[in-house]
Amino acid sequence: MSFRKIAVPLAAIALFLAFWEALVWLMGWPNYKMASPSDLVPAYARYWNLFLVMGWQTLWRTVAGLILAIVFGTALGMVMGFSRTMRDALYPLLVGFNAVPKATVVPIVALMFVGWHDFNTVLIAFMISFFPIAVSVSIGLSTLEPEYRDILRSLGASQTTIFRKIALPKTLPEFFGALKVAVTLAFIGTNLMEIVSPHGRGLGALFDSGKTNSDYPLMFAVLIALAFLGIVLYYIVVALEKIFAGWAERPAG
């Protein structure tokens, strides 16, 4: 990774934090109304052990839900991509399900599985993040050029070979593009359940504790911690994309 690719994002983050600090100072907002970046350092120092424990709880549940979304979304996308009938049958159901605000689904799941916090948190992370993966895989496979498929069939290639040689590489760029979106969605689902669930744990529960105690620096510190975890997971996906689909990247003009 070049120096520019590291320096430019870090510089942008530093400018954002400086703007945030200056805005709070200029507006004269107290920290019980709007915490500034300088207010977050004492919060991290005071609750560092909670951030480590609850941050890990949030992270592993998010990753577990994301892995389930990848497996189920890819399988469903393949079914819809290879079968027009299944695509026509399932697309309305998927669109309708995705149109339902997940904030309304979270309390229902929390009540259905009371006491199963790990399960219902992973479930919501999965439910909120599988849709873009399924759609991207479906589009990638359904738009496969029939000429390539016909040529390989004429050469005696099996359906497995056609999928491995043409369909899979064709779908990878769309898949990783959807996975970048799914990463952030999974964190949203995890955090929603951690806040709503009566047995919530993780950073969402820590945020709710800060809200209950009117500890605004703690609340904003949790938000920044969630953003940090999301950025880390996002760049892990970017690294995997470069390994498996780096060939699809075009240099900037």
Short mmCIF file of C-alpha atoms in Angstrom, two decimals, residues 102-228:
data_model
loop_
_atom_site.label_atom_id
_atom_site.label_comp_id
_atom_site.label_asym_id
_atom_site.label_seq_id
_atom_site.Cartn_x
_atom_site.Cartn_y
_atom_site.Cartn_z
CA LYS A 102 -35.56 -3.06 10.37
CA ALA A 103 -36.05 -0.85 13.43
CA THR A 104 -39.62 -2.21 13.53
CA VAL A 105 -38.42 -5.82 13.17
CA VAL A 106 -35.84 -5.59 15.99
CA PRO A 107 -38.37 -5.43 18.88
CA ILE A 108 -40.29 -8.37 17.42
CA VAL A 109 -37.15 -10.52 17.19
CA ALA A 110 -36.08 -9.41 20.68
CA LEU A 111 -39.42 -10.56 22.12
CA MET A 112 -39.46 -13.81 20.13
CA PHE A 113 -36.05 -14.85 21.43
CA VAL A 114 -35.93 -13.33 24.90
CA GLY A 115 -32.71 -14.34 26.64
CA TRP A 116 -31.07 -15.46 23.36
CA HIS A 117 -29.16 -12.23 22.91
CA ASP A 118 -26.29 -13.64 20.86
CA PHE A 119 -28.70 -15.43 18.52
CA ASN A 120 -31.09 -12.53 17.94
CA THR A 121 -28.24 -10.03 17.46
CA VAL A 122 -26.56 -12.22 14.83
CA LEU A 123 -29.98 -12.80 13.24
CA ILE A 124 -30.66 -9.07 12.83
CA ALA A 125 -27.15 -8.45 11.46
CA PHE A 126 -27.81 -11.21 8.94
CA MET A 127 -31.31 -10.02 8.02
CA ILE A 128 -30.21 -6.47 7.35
CA SER A 129 -27.12 -7.30 5.28
CA PHE A 130 -27.92 -10.28 3.01
CA PHE A 131 -30.12 -8.36 0.52
CA PRO A 132 -27.39 -6.44 -1.37
CA ILE A 133 -25.27 -9.60 -1.62
CA ALA A 134 -28.13 -11.66 -3.06
CA VAL A 135 -29.05 -8.96 -5.58
CA SER A 136 -25.47 -8.37 -6.73
CA VAL A 137 -24.78 -12.08 -7.29
CA SER A 138 -28.10 -12.46 -9.11
CA ILE A 139 -27.38 -9.52 -11.41
CA GLY A 140 -23.83 -10.68 -12.06
CA LEU A 141 -24.97 -14.16 -13.11
CA SER A 142 -28.09 -13.12 -15.03
CA THR A 143 -26.10 -10.66 -17.17
CA LEU A 144 -23.52 -13.28 -18.14
CA GLU A 145 -22.83 -13.08 -21.88
CA PRO A 146 -24.46 -16.14 -23.51
CA GLU A 147 -21.75 -16.24 -26.22
CA TYR A 148 -19.08 -17.25 -23.68
CA ARG A 149 -21.34 -19.92 -22.25
CA ASP A 150 -22.15 -21.32 -25.71
CA ILE A 151 -18.47 -21.46 -26.71
CA LEU A 152 -17.50 -23.42 -23.60
CA ARG A 153 -20.46 -25.77 -24.03
CA SER A 154 -19.43 -26.44 -27.63
CA LEU A 155 -15.98 -27.34 -26.32
CA GLY A 156 -17.52 -29.87 -23.94
CA ALA A 157 -17.23 -27.83 -20.73
CA SER A 158 -19.45 -28.87 -17.84
CA GLN A 159 -21.79 -26.52 -15.97
CA THR A 160 -19.29 -26.50 -13.08
CA THR A 161 -16.46 -25.46 -15.39
CA ILE A 162 -18.58 -22.70 -16.94
CA PHE A 163 -19.39 -21.38 -13.48
CA ARG A 164 -15.76 -21.51 -12.32
CA LYS A 165 -14.22 -20.07 -15.48
CA ILE A 166 -16.75 -17.39 -16.43
CA ALA A 167 -19.64 -16.91 -14.02
CA LEU A 168 -17.60 -16.68 -10.81
CA PRO A 169 -15.01 -14.15 -12.08
CA LYS A 170 -17.80 -12.13 -13.72
CA THR A 171 -19.69 -11.93 -10.41
CA LEU A 172 -16.78 -11.14 -8.06
CA PRO A 173 -16.61 -7.33 -8.66
CA GLU A 174 -20.35 -6.96 -8.00
CA PHE A 175 -20.09 -9.30 -5.01
CA PHE A 176 -17.33 -7.29 -3.31
CA GLY A 177 -19.12 -4.02 -4.08
CA ALA A 178 -22.21 -5.36 -2.30
CA LEU A 179 -20.08 -6.75 0.55
CA LYS A 180 -18.73 -3.26 1.27
CA VAL A 181 -22.32 -2.08 1.71
CA ALA A 182 -23.29 -5.16 3.73
CA VAL A 183 -20.46 -4.53 6.24
CA THR A 184 -21.96 -1.22 7.36
CA LEU A 185 -25.50 -2.60 7.33
CA ALA A 186 -24.46 -5.50 9.56
CA PHE A 187 -23.09 -3.07 12.15
CA ILE A 188 -26.37 -1.13 12.06
CA GLY A 189 -28.34 -4.32 12.72
CA THR A 190 -26.08 -5.40 15.57
CA ASN A 191 -26.21 -1.99 17.22
CA LEU A 192 -30.00 -1.76 16.93
CA MET A 193 -30.49 -5.07 18.70
CA GLU A 194 -27.93 -4.24 21.41
CA ILE A 195 -29.83 -1.03 22.20
CA VAL A 196 -33.37 -2.45 22.06
CA SER A 197 -32.86 -5.86 23.67
CA PRO A 198 -33.50 -5.95 27.44
CA HIS A 199 -30.49 -8.25 27.71
CA GLY A 200 -28.39 -6.18 25.33
CA ARG A 201 -24.62 -6.27 25.50
CA GLY A 202 -21.93 -4.74 23.33
CA LEU A 203 -21.32 -1.17 22.24
CA GLY A 204 -25.03 -0.58 21.68
CA ALA A 205 -25.74 -1.38 25.33
CA LEU A 206 -22.86 0.91 26.34
CA PHE A 207 -24.40 3.68 24.25
CA ASP A 208 -27.77 3.10 25.91
CA SER A 209 -26.09 3.28 29.32
CA GLY A 210 -24.57 6.63 28.39
CA LYS A 211 -27.98 7.88 27.26
CA THR A 212 -29.60 6.76 30.52
CA ASN A 213 -26.94 8.56 32.55
CA SER A 214 -26.84 11.61 30.24
CA ASP A 215 -23.14 10.90 29.61
CA TYR A 216 -22.80 12.52 26.19
CA PRO A 217 -19.01 12.07 25.89
CA LEU A 218 -19.52 8.32 26.42
CA MET A 219 -22.29 8.22 23.81
CA PHE A 220 -20.16 9.97 21.21
CA ALA A 221 -17.16 7.80 22.14
CA VAL A 222 -19.28 4.72 21.38
CA LEU A 223 -20.27 6.18 18.00
CA ILE A 224 -16.64 6.79 17.10
CA ALA A 225 -15.71 3.26 18.26
CA LEU A 226 -18.44 1.82 16.01
CA ALA A 227 -17.18 3.93 13.11
CA PHE A 228 -13.63 2.67 13.73
#
